[in-house]
Short mmCIF file of C-alpha atoms in Angstrom, two decimals:
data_model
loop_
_atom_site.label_atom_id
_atom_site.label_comp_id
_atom_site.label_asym_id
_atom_site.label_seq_id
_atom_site.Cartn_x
_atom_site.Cartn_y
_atom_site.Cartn_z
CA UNK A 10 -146.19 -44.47 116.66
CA UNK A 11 -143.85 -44.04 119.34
CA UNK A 12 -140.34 -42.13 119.50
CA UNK A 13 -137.75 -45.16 118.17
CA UNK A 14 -133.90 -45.29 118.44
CA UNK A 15 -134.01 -44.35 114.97
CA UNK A 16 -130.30 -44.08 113.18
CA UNK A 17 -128.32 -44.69 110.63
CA UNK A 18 -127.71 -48.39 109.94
CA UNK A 19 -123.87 -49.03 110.14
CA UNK A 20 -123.34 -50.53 106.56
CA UNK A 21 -120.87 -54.12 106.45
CA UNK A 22 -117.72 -54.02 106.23
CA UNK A 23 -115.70 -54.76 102.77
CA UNK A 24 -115.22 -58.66 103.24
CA UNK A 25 -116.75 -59.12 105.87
CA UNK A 26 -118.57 -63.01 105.94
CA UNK A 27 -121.97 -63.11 104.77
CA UNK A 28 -124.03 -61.74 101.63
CA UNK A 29 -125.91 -58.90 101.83
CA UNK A 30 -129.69 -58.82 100.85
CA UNK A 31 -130.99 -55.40 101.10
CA UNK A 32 -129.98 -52.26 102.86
CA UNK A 33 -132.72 -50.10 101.97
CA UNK A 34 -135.14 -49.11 104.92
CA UNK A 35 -132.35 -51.09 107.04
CA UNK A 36 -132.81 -54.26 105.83
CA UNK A 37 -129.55 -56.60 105.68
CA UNK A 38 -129.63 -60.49 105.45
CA UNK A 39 -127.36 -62.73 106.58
CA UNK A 40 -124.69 -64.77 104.03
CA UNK A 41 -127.17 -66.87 101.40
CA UNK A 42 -125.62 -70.95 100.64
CA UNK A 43 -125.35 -71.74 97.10
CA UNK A 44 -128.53 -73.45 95.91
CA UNK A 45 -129.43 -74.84 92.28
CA UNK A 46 -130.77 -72.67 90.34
CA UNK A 47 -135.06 -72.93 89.63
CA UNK A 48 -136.51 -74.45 87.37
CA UNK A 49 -138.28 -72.24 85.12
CA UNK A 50 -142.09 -73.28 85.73
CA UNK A 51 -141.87 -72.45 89.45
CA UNK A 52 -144.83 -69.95 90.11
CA UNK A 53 -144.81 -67.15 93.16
CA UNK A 54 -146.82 -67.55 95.83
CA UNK A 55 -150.48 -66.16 95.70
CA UNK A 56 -149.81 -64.17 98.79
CA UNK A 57 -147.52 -61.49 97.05
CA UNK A 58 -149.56 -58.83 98.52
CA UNK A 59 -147.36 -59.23 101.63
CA UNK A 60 -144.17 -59.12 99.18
CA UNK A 61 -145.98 -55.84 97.81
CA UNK A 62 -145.51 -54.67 101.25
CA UNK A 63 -141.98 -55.95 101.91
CA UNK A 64 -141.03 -53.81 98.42
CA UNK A 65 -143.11 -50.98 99.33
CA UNK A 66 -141.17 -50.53 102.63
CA UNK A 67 -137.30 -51.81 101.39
CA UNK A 68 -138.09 -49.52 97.52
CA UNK A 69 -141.13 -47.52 97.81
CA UNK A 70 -142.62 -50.47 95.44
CA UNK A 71 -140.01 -49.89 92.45
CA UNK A 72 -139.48 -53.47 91.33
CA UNK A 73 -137.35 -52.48 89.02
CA UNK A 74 -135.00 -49.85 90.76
CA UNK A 75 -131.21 -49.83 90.36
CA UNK A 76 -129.40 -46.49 92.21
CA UNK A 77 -125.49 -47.82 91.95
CA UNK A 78 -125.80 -48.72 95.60
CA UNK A 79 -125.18 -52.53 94.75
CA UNK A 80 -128.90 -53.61 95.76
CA UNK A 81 -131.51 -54.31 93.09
CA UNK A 82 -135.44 -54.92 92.51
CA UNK A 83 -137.97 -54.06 94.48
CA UNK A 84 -136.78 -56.63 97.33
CA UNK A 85 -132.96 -55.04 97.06
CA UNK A 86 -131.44 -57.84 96.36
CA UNK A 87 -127.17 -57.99 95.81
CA UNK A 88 -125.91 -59.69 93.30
CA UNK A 89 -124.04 -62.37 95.20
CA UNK A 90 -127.53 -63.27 96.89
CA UNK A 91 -129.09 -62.81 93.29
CA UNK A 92 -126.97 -65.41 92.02
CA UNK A 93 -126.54 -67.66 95.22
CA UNK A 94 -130.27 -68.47 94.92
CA UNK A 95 -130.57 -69.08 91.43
CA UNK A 96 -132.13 -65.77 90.47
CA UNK A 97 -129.53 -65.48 87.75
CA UNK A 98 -131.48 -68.22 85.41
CA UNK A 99 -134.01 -65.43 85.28
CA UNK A 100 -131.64 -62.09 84.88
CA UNK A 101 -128.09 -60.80 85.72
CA UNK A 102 -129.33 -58.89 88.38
CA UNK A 103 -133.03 -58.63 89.96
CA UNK A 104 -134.02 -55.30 89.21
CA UNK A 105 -134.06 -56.68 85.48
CA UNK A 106 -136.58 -60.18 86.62
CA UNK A 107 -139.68 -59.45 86.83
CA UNK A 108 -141.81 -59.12 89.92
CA UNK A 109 -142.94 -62.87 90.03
CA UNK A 110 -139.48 -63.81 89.17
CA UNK A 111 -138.08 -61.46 92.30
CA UNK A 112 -140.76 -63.35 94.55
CA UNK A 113 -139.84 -66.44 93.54
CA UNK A 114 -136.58 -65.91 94.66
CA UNK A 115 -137.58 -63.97 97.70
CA UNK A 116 -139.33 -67.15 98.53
CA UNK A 117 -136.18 -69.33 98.73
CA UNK A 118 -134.26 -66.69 100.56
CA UNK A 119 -137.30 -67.00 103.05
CA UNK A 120 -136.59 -70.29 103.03
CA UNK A 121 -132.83 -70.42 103.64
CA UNK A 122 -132.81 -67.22 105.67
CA UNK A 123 -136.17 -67.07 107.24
CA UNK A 124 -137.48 -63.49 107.62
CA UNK A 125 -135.03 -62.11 109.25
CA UNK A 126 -133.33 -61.44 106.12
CA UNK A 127 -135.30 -58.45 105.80
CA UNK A 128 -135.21 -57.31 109.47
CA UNK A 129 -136.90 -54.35 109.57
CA UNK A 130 -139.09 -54.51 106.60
CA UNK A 131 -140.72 -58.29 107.08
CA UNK A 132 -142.02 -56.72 110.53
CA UNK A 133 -143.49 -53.92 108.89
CA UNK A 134 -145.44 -56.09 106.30
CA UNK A 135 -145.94 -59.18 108.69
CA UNK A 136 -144.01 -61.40 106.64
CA UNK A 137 -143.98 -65.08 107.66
CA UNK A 138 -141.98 -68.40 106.73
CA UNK A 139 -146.19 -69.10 106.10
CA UNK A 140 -147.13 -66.57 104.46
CA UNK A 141 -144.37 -65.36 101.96
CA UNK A 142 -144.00 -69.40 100.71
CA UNK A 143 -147.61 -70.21 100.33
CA UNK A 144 -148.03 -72.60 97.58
CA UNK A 145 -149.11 -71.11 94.61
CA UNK A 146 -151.46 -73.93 93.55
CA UNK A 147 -153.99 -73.50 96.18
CA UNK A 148 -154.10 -70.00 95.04
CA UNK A 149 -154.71 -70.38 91.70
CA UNK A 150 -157.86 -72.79 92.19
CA UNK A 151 -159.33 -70.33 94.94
CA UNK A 152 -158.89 -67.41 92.57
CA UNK A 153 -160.23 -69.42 89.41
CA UNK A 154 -163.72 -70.56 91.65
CA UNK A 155 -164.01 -66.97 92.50
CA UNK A 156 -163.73 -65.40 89.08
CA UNK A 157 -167.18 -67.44 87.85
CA UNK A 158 -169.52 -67.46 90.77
CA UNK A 159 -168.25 -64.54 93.03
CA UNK A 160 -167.34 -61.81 90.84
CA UNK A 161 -170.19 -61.19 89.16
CA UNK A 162 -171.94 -60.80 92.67
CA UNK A 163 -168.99 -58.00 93.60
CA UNK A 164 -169.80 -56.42 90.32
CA UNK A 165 -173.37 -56.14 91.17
CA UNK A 166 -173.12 -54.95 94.77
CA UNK A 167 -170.43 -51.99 93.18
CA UNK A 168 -173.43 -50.18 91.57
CA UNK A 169 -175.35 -50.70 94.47
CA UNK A 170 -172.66 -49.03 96.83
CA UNK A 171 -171.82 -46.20 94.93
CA UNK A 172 -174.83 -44.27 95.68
CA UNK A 173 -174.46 -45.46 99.55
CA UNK A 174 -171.42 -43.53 99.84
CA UNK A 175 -172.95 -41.02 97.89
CA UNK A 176 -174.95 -39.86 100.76
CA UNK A 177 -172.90 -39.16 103.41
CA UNK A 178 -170.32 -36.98 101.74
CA UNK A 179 -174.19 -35.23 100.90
CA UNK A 180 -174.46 -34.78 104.26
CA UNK A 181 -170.62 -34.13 105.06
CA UNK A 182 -170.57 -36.75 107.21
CA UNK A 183 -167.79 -38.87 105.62
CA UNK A 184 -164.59 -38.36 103.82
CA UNK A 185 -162.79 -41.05 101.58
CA UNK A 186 -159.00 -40.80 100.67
CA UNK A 187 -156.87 -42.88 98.38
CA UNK A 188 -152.84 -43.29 99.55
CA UNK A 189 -150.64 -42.13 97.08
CA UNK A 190 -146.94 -42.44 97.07
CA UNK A 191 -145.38 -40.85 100.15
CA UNK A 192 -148.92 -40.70 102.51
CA UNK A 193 -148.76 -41.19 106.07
CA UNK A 194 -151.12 -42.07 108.52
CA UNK A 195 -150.34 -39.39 110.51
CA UNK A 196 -150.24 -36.49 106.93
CA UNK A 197 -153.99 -38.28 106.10
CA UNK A 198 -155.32 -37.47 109.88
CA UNK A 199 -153.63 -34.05 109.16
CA UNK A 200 -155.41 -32.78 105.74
CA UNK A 201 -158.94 -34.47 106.93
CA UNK A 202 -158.77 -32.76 110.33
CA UNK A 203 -159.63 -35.81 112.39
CA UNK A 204 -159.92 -35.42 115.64
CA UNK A 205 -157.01 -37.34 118.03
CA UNK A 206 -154.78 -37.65 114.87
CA UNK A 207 -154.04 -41.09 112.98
CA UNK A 208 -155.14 -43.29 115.56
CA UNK A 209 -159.03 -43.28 115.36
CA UNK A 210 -158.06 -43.22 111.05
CA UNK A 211 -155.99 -46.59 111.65
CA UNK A 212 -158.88 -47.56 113.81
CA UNK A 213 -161.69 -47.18 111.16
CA UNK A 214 -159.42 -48.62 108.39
CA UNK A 215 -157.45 -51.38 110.38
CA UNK A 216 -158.99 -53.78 107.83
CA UNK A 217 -157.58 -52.18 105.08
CA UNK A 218 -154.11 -51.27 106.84
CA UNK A 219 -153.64 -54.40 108.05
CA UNK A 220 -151.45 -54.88 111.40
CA UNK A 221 -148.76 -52.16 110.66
CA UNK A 222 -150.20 -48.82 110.74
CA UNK A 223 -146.97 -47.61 109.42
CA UNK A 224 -147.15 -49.47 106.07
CA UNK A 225 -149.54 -48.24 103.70
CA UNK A 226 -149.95 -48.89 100.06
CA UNK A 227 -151.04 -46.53 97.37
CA UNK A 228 -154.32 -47.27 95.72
CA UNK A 229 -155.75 -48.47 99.50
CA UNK A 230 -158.49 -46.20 100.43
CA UNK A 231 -159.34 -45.23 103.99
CA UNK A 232 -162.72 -43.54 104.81
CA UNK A 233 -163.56 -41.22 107.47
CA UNK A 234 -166.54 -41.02 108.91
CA UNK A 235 -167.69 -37.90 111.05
CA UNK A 236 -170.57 -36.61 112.96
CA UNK A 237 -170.55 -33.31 111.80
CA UNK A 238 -169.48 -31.86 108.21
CA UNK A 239 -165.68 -31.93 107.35
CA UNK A 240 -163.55 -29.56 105.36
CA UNK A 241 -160.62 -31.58 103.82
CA UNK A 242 -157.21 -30.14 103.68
CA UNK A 243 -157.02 -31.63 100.19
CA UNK A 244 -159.15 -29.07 98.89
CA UNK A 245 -157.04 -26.56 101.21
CA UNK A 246 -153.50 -27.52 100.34
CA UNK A 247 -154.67 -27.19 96.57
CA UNK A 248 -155.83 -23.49 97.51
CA UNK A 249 -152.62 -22.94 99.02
CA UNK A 250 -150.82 -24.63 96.49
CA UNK A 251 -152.41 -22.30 93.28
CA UNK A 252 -151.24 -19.10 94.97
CA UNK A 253 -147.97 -20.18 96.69
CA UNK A 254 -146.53 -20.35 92.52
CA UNK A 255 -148.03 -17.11 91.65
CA UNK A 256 -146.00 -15.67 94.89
CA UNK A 257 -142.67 -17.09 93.69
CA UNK A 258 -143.63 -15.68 90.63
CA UNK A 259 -144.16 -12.31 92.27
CA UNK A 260 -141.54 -12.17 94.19
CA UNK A 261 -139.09 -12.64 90.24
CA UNK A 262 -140.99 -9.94 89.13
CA UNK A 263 -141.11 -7.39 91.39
CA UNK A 264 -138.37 -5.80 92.63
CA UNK A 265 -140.21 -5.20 96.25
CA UNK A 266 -139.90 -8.65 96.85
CA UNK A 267 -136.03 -8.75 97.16
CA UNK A 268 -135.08 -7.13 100.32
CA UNK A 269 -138.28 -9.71 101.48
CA UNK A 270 -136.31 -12.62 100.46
CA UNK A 271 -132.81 -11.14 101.71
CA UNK A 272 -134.56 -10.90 105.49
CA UNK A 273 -136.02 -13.80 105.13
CA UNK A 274 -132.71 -15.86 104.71
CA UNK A 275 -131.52 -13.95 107.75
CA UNK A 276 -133.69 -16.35 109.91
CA UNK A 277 -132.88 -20.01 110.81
CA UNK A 278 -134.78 -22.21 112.32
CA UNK A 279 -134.59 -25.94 113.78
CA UNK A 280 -135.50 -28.72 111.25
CA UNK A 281 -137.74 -30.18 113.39
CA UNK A 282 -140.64 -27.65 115.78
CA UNK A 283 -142.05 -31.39 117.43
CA UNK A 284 -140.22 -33.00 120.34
CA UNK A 285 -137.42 -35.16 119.45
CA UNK A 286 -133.96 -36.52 120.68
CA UNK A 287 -130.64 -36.90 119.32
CA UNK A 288 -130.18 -40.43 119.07
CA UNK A 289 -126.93 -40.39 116.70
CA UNK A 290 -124.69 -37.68 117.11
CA UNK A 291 -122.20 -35.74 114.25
CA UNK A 292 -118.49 -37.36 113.87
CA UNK A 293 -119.14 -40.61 115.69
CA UNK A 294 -116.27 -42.80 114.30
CA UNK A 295 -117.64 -45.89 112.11
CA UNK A 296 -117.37 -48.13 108.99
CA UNK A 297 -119.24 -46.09 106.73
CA UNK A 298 -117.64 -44.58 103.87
CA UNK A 299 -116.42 -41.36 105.10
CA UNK A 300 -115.09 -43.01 108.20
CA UNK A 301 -117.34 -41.25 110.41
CA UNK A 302 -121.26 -40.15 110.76
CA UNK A 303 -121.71 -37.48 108.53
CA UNK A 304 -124.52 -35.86 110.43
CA UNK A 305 -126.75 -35.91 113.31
CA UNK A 306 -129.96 -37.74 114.05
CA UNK A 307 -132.82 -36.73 115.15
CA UNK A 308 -135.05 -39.88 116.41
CA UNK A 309 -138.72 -38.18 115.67
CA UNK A 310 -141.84 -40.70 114.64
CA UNK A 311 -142.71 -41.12 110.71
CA UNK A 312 -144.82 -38.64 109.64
CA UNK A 313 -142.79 -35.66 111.87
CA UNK A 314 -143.02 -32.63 109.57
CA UNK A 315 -139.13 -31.64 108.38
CA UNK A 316 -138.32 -27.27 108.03
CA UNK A 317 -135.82 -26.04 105.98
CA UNK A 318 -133.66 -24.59 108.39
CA UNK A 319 -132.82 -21.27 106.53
CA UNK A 320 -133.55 -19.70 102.96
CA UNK A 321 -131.93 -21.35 99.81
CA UNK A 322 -132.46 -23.56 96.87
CA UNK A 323 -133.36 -26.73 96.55
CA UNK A 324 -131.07 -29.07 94.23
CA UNK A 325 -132.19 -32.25 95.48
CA UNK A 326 -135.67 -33.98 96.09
CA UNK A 327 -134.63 -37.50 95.58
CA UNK A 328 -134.35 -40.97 95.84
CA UNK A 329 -130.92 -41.08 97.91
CA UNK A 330 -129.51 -45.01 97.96
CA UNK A 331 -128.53 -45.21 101.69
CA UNK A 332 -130.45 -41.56 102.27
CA UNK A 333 -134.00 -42.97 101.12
CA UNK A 334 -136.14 -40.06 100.44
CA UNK A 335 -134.11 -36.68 100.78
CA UNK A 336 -134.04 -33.49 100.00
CA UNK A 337 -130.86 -31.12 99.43
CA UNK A 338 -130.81 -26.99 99.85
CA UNK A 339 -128.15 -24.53 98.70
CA UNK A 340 -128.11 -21.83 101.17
CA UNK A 341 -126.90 -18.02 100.90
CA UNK A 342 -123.45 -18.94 102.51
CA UNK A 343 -122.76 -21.68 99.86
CA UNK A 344 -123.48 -24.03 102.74
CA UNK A 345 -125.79 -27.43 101.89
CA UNK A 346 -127.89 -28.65 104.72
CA UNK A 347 -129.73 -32.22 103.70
CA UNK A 348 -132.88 -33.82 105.38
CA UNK A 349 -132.42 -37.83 104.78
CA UNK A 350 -134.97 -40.82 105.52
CA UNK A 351 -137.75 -39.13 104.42
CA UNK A 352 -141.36 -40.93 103.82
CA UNK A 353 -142.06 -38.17 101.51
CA UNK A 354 -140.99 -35.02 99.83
CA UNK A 355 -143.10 -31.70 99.43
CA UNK A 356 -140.73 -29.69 97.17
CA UNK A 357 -139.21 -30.07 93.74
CA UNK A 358 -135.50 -29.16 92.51
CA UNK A 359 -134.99 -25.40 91.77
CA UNK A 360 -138.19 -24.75 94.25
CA UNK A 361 -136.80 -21.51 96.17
CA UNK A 362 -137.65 -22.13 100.19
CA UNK A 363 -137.25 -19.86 103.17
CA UNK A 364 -136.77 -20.87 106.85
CA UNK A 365 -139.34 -23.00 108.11
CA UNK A 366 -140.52 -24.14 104.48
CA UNK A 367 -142.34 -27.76 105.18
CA UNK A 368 -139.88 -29.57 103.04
CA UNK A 369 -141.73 -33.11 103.56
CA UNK A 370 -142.29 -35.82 106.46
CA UNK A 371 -140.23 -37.52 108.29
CA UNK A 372 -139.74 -41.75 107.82
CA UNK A 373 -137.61 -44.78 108.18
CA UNK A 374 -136.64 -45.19 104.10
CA UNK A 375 -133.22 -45.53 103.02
CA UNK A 376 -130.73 -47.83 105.24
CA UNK A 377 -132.04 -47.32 108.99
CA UNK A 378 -132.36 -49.16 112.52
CA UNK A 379 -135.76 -46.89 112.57
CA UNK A 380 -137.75 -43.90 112.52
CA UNK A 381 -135.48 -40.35 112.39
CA UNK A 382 -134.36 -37.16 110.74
CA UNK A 383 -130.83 -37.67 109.13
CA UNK A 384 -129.63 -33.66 109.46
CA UNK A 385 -126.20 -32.75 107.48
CA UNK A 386 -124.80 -29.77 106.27
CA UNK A 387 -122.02 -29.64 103.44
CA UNK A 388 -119.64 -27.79 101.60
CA UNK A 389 -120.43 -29.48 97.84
CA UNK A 390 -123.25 -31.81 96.71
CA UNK A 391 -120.69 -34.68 97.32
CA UNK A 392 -120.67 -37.04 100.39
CA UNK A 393 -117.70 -36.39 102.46
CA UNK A 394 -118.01 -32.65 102.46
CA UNK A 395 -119.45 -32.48 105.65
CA UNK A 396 -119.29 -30.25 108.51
CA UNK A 397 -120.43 -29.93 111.86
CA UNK A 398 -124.57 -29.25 111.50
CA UNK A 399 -124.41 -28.21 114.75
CA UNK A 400 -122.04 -25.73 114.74
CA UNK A 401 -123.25 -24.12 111.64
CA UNK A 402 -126.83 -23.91 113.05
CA UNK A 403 -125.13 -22.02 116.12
CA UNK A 404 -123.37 -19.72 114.23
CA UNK A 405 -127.34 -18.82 112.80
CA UNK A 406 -128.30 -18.42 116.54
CA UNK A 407 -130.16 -21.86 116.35
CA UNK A 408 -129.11 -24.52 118.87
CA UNK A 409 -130.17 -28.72 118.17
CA UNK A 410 -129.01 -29.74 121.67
#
């Protein structure tokens, strides 16, 4: 997990040559050729697990999302590509197919395109020319040999595990976890309090992981094993969870906690307290919409915890199109300052947050060239209403550079 020249992926140019796949998570493929369109009894490959990974890095594994950004389906396919490959016999536009349907075209824009239609996302999940078009034949006969002879085997060992891993978590010697939506390697090391961070966790679960410790599926669960007792942070970030609503809570009813809130928003703070670099900087000119980047960016590694920079509201904790995960704050001054490219989100719309709030964890989601902290401030919720971040932060007494 090392510092990348994370940044803002310059989108294409209006009519420029060439269809565009996906931009989510910076993936953009090159212009698809016309093909017929497939015949309806074409399966997907067996191996979709790695197109499970190719969607869970280009949509967070929403096969069916549409945000108005022109891309669709859990592989973001446009419509021209849609249609180009045939995917049209199945729906107008993918994010109405359904996931074998998506596949199956995935598999003959693999074929065209190879897998460099999904640049950054096929190296994530380790997609292949191989692996993405395996036959689905083969598959089906392994999987139908296993069901008889080997699964009733697997059913009888699970019994015979579950009081195995009983033990140690007797003892406190072991810890198991199950990725949800928005884990990192990194957040997982974090709440169990391992000991030299995610990389002895990827270690013990490189099996599981798979090749890219930066791609990790929810439902996968990674186990920790220690030689002395462990306290998880799960059961810690619940306990600070339960009182940190009661507090807010406080703070509306009693009139005390005013004048607290008032200093509070006094204090700014840098989005980011690790070491990072500014690999993008605020009003470069460029092809994207507002003519110009609309913010700075900070190249950090995924998983990089992300501060509200000063006391405010939060309007926004979304899924942002271009922005991937990101979260929006309304500040005292009317200002907006927005965290983009998230890999997840730790607050909720209408949360109240004061400098240095953890507002999630930094990622590569959205439309990227790699790992970073998109930082903007605005004057509205709309894009274009930008101002100089750093600037604003130096009129707070906080300087980025």
């Amino acid at each position: 997990m090392t510092l990348a020249n994370g940044r803002h992926r310059r989108p294409q140019p209006p009519g420029a040559a060439g269809t565009t796949l996906a931009r989510a998570a910076g993936a953009t493929a090159v212009g698809a050729a016309a093909l017929p369109v497939l015949a309806s009894g074409q399966a997907h490959a067996a191996s979709s697990s790695v197109w499970d990974k190719v969607a869970a890095c280009e949509s967070s594994g929403d096969w069916h999302v549409n945000t108005g950004n022109g891309y669709y389906g859990g592989l973001q396919f446009s419509a021209s590509t849609w249609a180009a490959y045939g995917g049209t016999h199945y729906a107008d536009t993918a994010d109405r197919a359904t996931q074998a349907e998506q596949i199956t075209i995935a598999q003959k824009v693999l074929k065209g395109q190879g897998a460099g239609a999904w640049p950054v996302c096929s190296v994530r999940a380790g997609l292949t020319r191989s692996n993405g078009a395996a036959a689905a034949k083969p598959a089906v006969a392994k999987s139908t040999k296993a069901k008889a002879p080997a699964k009733a085997p697997l059913k009888a060992k699970a019994p015979v595990k579950a009081p195995v891993k009983a033990e140690p978590p007797a003892k406190g010697h072991a810890v198991e976890h199950t990725v949800r939506h928005g884990d990192t390697l990194s957040g997982i090391a974090e709440a169990l309090r391992i000991p030299g961070g995610w990389e002895p966790l990827y270690a013990a679960n490189r099996a599981i992981v798979g090749p890219n410790p930066n791609l990790i599926l929810p439902g996968e669960h990674l186990t920790w094993h220690s030689p002395a007792p462990v306290r998880t942070a799960p059961v810690r970030t619940e306990a600070k969870a339960a009182p940190a609503k009661p507090a807010v809570a406080k703070a509306k009813a009693k009139p005390k906690a005013a004048p607290a809130k008032a200093h509070a928003s006094a204090a700014f703070v840098k989005p980011i307290s690790a070491h990072y670099w500014i690999s993008e900087g605020y009003g470069v000119p460029g092809p994207w919409q507002a003519g110009h980047h609309t913010g700075v960016d900070i190249a950090v590694p995924v998983g990089t915890t992300v501060h509200a920079v000063g006391a405010g509201t939060v309007v926004k904790a979304e899924w942002g199109g271009d922005y991937g995960k990101m979260v929006m704050v309304r500040h005292e001054d009317g200002r907006y300052s927005l965290y983009a490219h998230l890999s997840k989100f730790d607050v909720h719309a209408g949360e109240q947050v004061s400098a240095g709030t953890t507002l999630g964890l930094s990622g590569a989601t959205g439309n990227v060239t790699g790992p970073h902290l998109h930082f903007e401030v605005d004057t509205t919720e709309k894009y274009g209403s930008d101002i100089n971040p750093l600037t604003w932060l130096a009129g707070h007494g906080v300087s980025l550079t």
